PDB file of N, CA and C in Angstrom:
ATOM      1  N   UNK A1048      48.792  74.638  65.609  1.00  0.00           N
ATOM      2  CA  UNK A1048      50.008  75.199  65.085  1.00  0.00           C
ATOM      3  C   UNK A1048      49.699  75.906  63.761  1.00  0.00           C
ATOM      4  N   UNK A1049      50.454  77.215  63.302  1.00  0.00           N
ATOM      5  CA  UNK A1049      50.075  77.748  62.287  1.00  0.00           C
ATOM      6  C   UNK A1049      50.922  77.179  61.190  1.00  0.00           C
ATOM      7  N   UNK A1050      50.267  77.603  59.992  1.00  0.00           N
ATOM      8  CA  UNK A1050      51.124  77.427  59.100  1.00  0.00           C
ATOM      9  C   UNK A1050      52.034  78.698  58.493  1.00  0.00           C
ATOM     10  N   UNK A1051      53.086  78.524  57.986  1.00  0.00           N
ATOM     11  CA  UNK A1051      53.521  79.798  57.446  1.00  0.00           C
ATOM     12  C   UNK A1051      53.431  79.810  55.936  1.00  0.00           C
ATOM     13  N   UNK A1052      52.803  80.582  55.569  1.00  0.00           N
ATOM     14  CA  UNK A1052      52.371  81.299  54.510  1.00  0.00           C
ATOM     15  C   UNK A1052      53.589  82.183  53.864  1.00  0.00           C
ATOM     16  N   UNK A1053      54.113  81.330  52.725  1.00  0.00           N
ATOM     17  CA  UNK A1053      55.511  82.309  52.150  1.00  0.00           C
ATOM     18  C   UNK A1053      55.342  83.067  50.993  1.00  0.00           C
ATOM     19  N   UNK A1054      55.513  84.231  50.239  1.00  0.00           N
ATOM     20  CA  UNK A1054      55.256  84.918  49.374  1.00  0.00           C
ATOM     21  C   UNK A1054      56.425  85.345  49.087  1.00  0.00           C
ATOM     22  N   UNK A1055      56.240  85.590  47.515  1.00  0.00           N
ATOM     23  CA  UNK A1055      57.548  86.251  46.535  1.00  0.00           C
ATOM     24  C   UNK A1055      57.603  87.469  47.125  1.00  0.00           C
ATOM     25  N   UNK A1056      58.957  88.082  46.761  1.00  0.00           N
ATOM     26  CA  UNK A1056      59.024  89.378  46.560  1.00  0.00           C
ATOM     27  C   UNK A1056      57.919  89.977  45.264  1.00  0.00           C
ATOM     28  N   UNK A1057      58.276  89.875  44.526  1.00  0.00           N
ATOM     29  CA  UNK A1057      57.521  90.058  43.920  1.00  0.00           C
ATOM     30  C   UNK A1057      55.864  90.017  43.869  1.00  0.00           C
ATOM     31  N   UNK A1058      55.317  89.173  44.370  1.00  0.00           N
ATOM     32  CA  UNK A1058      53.849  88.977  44.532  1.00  0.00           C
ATOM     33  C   UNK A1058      53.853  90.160  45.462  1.00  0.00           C
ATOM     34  N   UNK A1059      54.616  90.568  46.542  1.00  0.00           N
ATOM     35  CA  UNK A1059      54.468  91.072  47.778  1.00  0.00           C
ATOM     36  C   UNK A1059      53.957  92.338  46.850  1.00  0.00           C
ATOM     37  N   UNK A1060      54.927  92.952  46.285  1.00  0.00           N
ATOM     38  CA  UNK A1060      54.484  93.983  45.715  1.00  0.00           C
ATOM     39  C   UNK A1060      53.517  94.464  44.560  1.00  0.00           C
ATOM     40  N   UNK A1061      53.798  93.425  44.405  1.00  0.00           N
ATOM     41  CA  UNK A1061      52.349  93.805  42.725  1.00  0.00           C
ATOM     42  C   UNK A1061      51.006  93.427  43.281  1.00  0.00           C
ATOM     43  N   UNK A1062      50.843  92.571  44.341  1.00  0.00           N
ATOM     44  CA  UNK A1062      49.502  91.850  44.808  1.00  0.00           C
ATOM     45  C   UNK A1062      49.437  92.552  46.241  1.00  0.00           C
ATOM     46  N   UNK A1063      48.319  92.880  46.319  1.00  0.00           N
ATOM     47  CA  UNK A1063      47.557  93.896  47.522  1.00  0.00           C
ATOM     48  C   UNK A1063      47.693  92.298  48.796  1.00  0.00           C
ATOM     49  N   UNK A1064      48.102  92.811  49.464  1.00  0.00           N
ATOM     50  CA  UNK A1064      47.660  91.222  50.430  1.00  0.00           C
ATOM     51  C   UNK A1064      46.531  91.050  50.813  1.00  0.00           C
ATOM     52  N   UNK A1065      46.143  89.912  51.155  1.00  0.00           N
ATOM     53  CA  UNK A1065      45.281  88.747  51.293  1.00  0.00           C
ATOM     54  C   UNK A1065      43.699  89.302  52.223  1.00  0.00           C
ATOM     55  N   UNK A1066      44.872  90.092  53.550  1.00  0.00           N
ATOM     56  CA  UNK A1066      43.519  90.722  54.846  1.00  0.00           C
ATOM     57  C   UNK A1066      44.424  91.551  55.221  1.00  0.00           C
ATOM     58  N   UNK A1067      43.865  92.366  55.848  1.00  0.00           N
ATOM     59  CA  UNK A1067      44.310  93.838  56.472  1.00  0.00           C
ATOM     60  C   UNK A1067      45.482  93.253  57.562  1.00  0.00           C
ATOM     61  N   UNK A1068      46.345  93.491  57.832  1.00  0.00           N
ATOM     62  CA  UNK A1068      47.092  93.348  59.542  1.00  0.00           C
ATOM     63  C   UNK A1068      46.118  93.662  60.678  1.00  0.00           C
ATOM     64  N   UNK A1069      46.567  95.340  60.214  1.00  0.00           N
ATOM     65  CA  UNK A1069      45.482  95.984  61.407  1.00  0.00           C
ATOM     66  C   UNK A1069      43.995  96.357  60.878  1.00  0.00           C
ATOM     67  N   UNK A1070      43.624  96.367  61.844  1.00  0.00           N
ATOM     68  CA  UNK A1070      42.210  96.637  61.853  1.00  0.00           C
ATOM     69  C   UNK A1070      42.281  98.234  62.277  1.00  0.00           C
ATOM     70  N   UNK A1071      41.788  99.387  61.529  1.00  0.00           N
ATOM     71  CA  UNK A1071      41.434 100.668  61.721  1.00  0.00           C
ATOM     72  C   UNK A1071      40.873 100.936  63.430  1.00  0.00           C
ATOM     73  N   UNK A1072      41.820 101.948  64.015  1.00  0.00           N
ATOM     74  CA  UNK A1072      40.998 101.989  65.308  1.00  0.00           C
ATOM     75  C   UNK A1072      40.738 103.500  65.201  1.00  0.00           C
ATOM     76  N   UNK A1073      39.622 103.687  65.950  1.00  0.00           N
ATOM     77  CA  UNK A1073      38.824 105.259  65.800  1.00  0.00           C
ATOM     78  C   UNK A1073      40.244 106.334  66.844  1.00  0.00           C
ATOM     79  N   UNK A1074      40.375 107.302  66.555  1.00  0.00           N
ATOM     80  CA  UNK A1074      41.049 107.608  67.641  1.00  0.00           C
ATOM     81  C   UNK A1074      40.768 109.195  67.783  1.00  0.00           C
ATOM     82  N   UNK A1075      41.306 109.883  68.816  1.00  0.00           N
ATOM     83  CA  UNK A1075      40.670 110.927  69.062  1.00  0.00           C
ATOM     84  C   UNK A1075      41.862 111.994  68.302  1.00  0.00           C
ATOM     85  N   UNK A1076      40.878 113.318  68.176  1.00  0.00           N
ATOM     86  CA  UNK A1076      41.723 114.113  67.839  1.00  0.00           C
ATOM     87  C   UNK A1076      41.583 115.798  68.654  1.00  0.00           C
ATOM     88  N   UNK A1077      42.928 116.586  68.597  1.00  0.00           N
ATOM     89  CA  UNK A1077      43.052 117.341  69.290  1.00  0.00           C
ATOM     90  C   UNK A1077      43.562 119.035  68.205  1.00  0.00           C
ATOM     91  N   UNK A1078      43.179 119.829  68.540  1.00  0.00           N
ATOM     92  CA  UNK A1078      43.261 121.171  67.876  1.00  0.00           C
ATOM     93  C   UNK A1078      45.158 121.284  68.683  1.00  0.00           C
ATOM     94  N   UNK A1079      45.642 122.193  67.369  1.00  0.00           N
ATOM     95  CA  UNK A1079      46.927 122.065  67.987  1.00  0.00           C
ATOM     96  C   UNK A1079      46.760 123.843  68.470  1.00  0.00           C
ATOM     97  N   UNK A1080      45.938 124.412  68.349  1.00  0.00           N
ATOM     98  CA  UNK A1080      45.375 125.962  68.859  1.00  0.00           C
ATOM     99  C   UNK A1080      44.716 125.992  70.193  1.00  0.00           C
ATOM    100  N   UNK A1081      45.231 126.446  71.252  1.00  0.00           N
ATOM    101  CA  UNK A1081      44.597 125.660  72.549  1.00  0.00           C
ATOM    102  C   UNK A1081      43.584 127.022  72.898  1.00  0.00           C
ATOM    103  N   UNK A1082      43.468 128.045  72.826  1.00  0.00           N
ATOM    104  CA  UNK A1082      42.633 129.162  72.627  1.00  0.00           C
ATOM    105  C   UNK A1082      42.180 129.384  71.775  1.00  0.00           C
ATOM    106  N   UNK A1083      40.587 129.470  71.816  1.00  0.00           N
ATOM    107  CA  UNK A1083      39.542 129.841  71.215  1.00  0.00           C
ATOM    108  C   UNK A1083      39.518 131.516  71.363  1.00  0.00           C
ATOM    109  N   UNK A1084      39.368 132.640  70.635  1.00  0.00           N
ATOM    110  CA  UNK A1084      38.958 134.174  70.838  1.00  0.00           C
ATOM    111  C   UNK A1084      37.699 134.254  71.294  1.00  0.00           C
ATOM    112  N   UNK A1085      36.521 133.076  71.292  1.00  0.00           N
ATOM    113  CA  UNK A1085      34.931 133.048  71.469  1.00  0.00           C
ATOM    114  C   UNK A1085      35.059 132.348  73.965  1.00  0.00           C
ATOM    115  N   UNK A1086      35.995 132.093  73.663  1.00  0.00           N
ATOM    116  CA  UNK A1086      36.448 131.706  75.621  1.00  0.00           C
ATOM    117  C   UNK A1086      36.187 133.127  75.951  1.00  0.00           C
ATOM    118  N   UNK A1087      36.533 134.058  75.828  1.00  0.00           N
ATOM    119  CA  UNK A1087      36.366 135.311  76.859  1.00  0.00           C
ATOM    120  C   UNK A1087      34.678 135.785  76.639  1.00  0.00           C
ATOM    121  N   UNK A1088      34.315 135.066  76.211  1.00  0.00           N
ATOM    122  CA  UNK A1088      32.655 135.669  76.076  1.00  0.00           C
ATOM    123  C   UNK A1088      32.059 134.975  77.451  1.00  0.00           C
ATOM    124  N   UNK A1089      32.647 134.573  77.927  1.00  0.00           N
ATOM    125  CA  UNK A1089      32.492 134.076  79.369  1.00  0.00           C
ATOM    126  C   UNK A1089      31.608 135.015  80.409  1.00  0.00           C
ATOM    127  N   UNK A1090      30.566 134.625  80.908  1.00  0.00           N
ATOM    128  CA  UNK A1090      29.465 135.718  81.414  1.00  0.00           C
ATOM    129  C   UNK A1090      30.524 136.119  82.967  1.00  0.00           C
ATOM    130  N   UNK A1091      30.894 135.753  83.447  1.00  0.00           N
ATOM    131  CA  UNK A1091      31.987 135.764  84.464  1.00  0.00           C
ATOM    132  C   UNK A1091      32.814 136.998  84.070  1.00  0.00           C
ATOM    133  N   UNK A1092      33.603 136.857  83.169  1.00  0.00           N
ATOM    134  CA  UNK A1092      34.772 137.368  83.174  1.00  0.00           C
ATOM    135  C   UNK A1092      34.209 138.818  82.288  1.00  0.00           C
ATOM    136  N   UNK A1093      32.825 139.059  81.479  1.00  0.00           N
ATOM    137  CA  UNK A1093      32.114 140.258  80.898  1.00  0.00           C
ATOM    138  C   UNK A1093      31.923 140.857  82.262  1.00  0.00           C
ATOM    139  N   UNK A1094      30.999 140.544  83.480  1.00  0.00           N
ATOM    140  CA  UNK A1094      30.303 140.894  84.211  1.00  0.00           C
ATOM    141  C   UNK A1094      31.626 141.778  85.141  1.00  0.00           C
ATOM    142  N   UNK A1095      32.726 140.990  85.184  1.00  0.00           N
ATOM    143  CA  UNK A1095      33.581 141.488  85.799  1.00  0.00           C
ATOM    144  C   UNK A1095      34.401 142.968  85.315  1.00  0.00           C
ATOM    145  N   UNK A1096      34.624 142.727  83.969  1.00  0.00           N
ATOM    146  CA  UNK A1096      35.062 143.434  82.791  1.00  0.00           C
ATOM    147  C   UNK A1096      34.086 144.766  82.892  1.00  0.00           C
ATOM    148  N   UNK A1097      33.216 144.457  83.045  1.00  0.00           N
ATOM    149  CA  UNK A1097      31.497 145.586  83.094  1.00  0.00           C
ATOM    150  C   UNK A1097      31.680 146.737  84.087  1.00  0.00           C
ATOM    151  N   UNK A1098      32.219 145.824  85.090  1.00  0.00           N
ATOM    152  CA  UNK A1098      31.830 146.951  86.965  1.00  0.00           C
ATOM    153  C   UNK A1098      33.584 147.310  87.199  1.00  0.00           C
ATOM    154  N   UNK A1099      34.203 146.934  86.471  1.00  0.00           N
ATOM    155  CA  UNK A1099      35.291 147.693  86.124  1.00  0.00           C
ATOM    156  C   UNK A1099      35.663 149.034  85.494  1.00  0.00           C
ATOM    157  N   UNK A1100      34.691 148.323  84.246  1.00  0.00           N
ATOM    158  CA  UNK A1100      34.559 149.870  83.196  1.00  0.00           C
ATOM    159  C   UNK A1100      33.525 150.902  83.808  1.00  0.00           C
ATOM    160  N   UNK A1101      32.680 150.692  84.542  1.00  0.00           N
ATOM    161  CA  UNK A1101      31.683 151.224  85.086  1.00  0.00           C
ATOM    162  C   UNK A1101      32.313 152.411  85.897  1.00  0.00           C
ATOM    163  N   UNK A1102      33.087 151.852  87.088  1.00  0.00           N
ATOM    164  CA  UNK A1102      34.034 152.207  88.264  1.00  0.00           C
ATOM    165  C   UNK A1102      34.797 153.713  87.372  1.00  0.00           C
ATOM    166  N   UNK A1103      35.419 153.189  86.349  1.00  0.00           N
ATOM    167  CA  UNK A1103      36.383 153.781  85.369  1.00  0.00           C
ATOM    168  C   UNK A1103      35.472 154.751  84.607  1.00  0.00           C
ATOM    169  N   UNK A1104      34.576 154.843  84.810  1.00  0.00           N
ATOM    170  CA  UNK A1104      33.499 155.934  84.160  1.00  0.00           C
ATOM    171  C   UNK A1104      33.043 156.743  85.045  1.00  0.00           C
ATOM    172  N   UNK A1105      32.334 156.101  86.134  1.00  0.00           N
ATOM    173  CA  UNK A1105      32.230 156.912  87.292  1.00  0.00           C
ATOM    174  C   UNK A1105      32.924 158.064  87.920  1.00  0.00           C
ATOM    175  N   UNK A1106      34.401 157.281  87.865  1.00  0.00           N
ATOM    176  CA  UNK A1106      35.578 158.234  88.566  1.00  0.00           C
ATOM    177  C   UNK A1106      35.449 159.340  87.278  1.00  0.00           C
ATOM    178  N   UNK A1107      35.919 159.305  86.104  1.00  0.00           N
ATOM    179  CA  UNK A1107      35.940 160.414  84.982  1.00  0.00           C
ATOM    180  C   UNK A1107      34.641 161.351  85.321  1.00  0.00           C
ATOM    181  N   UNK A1108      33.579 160.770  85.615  1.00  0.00           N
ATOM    182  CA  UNK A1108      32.513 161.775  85.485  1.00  0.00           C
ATOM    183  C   UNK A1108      32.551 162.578  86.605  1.00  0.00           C
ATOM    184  N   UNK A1109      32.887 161.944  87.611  1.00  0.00           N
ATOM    185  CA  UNK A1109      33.604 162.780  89.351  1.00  0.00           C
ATOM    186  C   UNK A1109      34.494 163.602  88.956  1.00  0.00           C
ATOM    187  N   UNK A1110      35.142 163.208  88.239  1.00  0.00           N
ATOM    188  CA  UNK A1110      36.656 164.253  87.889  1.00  0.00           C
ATOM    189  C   UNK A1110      36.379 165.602  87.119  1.00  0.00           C
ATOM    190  N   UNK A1111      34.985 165.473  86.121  1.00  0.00           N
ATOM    191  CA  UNK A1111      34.880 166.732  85.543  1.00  0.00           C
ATOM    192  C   UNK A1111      34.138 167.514  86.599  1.00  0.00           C
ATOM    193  N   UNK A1112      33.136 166.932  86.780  1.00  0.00           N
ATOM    194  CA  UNK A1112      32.494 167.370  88.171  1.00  0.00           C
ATOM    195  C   UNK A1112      32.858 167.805  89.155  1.00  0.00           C
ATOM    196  N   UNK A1113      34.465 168.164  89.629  1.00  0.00           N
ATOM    197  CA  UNK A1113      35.133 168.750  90.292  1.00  0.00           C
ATOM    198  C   UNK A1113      35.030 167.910  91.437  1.00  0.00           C
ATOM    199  N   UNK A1114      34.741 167.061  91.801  1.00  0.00           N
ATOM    200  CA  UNK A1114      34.617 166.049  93.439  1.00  0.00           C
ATOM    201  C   UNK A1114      36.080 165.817  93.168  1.00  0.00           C
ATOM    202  N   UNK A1115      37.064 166.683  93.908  1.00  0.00           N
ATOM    203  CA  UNK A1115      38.492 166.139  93.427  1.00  0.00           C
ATOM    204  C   UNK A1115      38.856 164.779  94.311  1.00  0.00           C
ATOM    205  N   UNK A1116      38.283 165.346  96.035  1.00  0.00           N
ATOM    206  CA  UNK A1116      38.537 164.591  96.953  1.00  0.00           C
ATOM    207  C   UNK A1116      37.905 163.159  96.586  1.00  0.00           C
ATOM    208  N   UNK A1117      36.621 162.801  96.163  1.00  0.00           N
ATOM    209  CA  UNK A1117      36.031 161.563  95.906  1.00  0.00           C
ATOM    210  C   UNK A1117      36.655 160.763  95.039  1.00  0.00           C
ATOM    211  N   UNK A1118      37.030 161.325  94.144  1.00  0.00           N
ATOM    212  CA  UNK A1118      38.244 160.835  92.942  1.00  0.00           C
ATOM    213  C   UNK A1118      39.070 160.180  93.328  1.00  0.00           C
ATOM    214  N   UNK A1119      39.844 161.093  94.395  1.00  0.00           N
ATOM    215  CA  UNK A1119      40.911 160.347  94.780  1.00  0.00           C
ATOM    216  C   UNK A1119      40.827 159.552  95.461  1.00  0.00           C
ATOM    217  N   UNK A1120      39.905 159.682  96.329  1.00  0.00           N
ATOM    218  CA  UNK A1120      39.162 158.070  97.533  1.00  0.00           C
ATOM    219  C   UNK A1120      39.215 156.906  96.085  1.00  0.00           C
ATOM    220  N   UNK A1121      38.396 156.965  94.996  1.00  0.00           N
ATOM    221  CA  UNK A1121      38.466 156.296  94.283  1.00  0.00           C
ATOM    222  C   UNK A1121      39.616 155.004  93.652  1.00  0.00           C
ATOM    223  N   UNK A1122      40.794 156.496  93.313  1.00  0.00           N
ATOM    224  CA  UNK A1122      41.912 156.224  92.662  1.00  0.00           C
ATOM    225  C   UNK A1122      42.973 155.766  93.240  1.00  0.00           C
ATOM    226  N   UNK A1123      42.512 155.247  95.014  1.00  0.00           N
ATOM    227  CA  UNK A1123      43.016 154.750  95.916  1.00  0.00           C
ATOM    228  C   UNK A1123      42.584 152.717  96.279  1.00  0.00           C
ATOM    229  N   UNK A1124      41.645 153.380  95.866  1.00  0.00           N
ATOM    230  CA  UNK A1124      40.553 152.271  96.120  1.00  0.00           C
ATOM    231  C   UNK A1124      40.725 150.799  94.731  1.00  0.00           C
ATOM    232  N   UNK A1125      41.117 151.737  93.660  1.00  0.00           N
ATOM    233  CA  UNK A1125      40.991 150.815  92.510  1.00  0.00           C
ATOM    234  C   UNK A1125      42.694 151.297  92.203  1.00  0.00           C
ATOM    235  N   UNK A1126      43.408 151.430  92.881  1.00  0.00           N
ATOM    236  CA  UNK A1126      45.110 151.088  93.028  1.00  0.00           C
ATOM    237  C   UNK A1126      45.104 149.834  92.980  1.00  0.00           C
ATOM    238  N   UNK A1127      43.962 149.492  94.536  1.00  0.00           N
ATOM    239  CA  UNK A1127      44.318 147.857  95.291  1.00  0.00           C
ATOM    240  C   UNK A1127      43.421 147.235  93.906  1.00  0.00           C
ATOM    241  N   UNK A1128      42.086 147.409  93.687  1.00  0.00           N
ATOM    242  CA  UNK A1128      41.145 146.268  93.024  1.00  0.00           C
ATOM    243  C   UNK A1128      41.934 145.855  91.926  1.00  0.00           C
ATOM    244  N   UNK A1129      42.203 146.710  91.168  1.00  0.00           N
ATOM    245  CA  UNK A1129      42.219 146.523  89.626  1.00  0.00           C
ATOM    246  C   UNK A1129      43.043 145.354  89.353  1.00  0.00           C
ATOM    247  N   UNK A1130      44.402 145.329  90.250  1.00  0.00           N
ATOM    248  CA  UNK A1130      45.702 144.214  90.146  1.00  0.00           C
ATOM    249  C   UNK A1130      45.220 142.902  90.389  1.00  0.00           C
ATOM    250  N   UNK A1131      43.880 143.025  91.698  1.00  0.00           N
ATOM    251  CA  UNK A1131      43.736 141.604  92.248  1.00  0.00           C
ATOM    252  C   UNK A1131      42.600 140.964  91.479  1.00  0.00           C
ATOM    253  N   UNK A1132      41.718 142.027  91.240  1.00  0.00           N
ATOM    254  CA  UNK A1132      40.918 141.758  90.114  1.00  0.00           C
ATOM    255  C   UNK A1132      40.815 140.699  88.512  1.00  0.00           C
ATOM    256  N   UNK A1133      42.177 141.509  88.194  1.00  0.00           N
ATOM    257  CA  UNK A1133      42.671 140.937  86.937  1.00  0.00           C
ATOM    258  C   UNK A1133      43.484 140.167  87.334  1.00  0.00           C
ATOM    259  N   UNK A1134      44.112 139.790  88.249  1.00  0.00           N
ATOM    260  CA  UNK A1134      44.605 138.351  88.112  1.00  0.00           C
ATOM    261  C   UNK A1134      43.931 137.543  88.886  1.00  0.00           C
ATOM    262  N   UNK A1135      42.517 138.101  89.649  1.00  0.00           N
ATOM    263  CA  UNK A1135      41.672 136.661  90.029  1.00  0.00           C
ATOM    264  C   UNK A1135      41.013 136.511  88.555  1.00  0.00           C
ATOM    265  N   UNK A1136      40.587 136.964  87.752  1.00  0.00           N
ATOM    266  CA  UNK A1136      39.923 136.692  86.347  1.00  0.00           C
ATOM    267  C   UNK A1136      41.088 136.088  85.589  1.00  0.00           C
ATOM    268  N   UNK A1137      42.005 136.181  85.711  1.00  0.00           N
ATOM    269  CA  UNK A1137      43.136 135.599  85.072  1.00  0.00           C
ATOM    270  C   UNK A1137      43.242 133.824  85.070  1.00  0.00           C
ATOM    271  N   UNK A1138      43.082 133.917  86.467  1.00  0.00           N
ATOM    272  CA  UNK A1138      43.383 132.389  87.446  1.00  0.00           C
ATOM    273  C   UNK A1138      41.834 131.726  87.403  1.00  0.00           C
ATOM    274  N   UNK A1139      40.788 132.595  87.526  1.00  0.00           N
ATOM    275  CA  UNK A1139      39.305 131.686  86.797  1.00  0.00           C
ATOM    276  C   UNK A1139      39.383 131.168  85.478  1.00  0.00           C
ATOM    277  N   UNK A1140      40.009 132.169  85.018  1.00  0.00           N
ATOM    278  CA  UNK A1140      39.782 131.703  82.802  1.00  0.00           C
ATOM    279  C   UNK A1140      40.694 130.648  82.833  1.00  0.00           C
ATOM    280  N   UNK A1141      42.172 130.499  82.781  1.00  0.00           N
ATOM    281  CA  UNK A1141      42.783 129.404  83.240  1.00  0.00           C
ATOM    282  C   UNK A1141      42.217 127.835  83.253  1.00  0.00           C
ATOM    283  N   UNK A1142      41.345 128.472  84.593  1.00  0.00           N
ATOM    284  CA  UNK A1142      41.052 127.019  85.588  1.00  0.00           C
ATOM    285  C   UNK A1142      39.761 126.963  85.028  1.00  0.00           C
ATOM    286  N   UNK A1143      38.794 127.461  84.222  1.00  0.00           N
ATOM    287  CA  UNK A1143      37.557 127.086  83.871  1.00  0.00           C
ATOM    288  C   UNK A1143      37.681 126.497  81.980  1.00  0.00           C
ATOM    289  N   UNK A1144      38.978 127.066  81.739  1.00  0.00           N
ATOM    290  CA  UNK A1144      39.043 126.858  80.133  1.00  0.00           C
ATOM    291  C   UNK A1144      39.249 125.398  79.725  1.00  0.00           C
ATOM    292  N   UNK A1145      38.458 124.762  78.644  1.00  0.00           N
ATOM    293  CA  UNK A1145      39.177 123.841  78.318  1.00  0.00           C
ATOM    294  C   UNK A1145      39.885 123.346  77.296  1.00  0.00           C
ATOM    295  N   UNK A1146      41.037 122.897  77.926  1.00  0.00           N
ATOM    296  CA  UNK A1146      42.262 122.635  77.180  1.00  0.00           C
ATOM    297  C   UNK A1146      41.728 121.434  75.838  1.00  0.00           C
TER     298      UNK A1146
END
């Protein structure tokens, strides 16, 4: 059986008590910024970023070059990519980032 241990008001406050209650526990900590600007350096999402801009250079250099028809095969072609493109890189960064 314990004993109970009674203290002044007074002591309570002028005198540091006796032993800690709690004991310090380690605990984790979390950034309240959930994006990093250094995440898109992602070799994935450059490489993708790359043969995009590439595509997008290509066609310009066709275009001065008068290939009107190839251009437009092009500008048909990257109607469809570009949308599905950027939101499959969208839905990788997402799902590869960590929170």
């Amino acid at each position: 059986m314990r004993k109970t241990h009674y203290i002044t008001f007074q002591k309570f406050f002028h005198k540091p008590s006796f032993k800690p209650s709690t004991k310090p526990r380690p605990f984790k900590t979390y950034s309240f910024v959930p994006f990093s600007p250094l995440a898109m350096l992602d070799p994935t999402i450059l490489t993708i970023g790359g043969i995009i801009l590439g595509i997008a250079i290509i066609e310009r250099i066709l275009e001065r070059w008068g290939v009107i028809d190839l251009v437009d095969q092009f500008g048909k072609i990257m109607r469809l990519i570009l949308p599905v493109t950027f939101y499959s890189a969208l839905i990788y960064f997402f799902a590869t980032f960590m929170f």
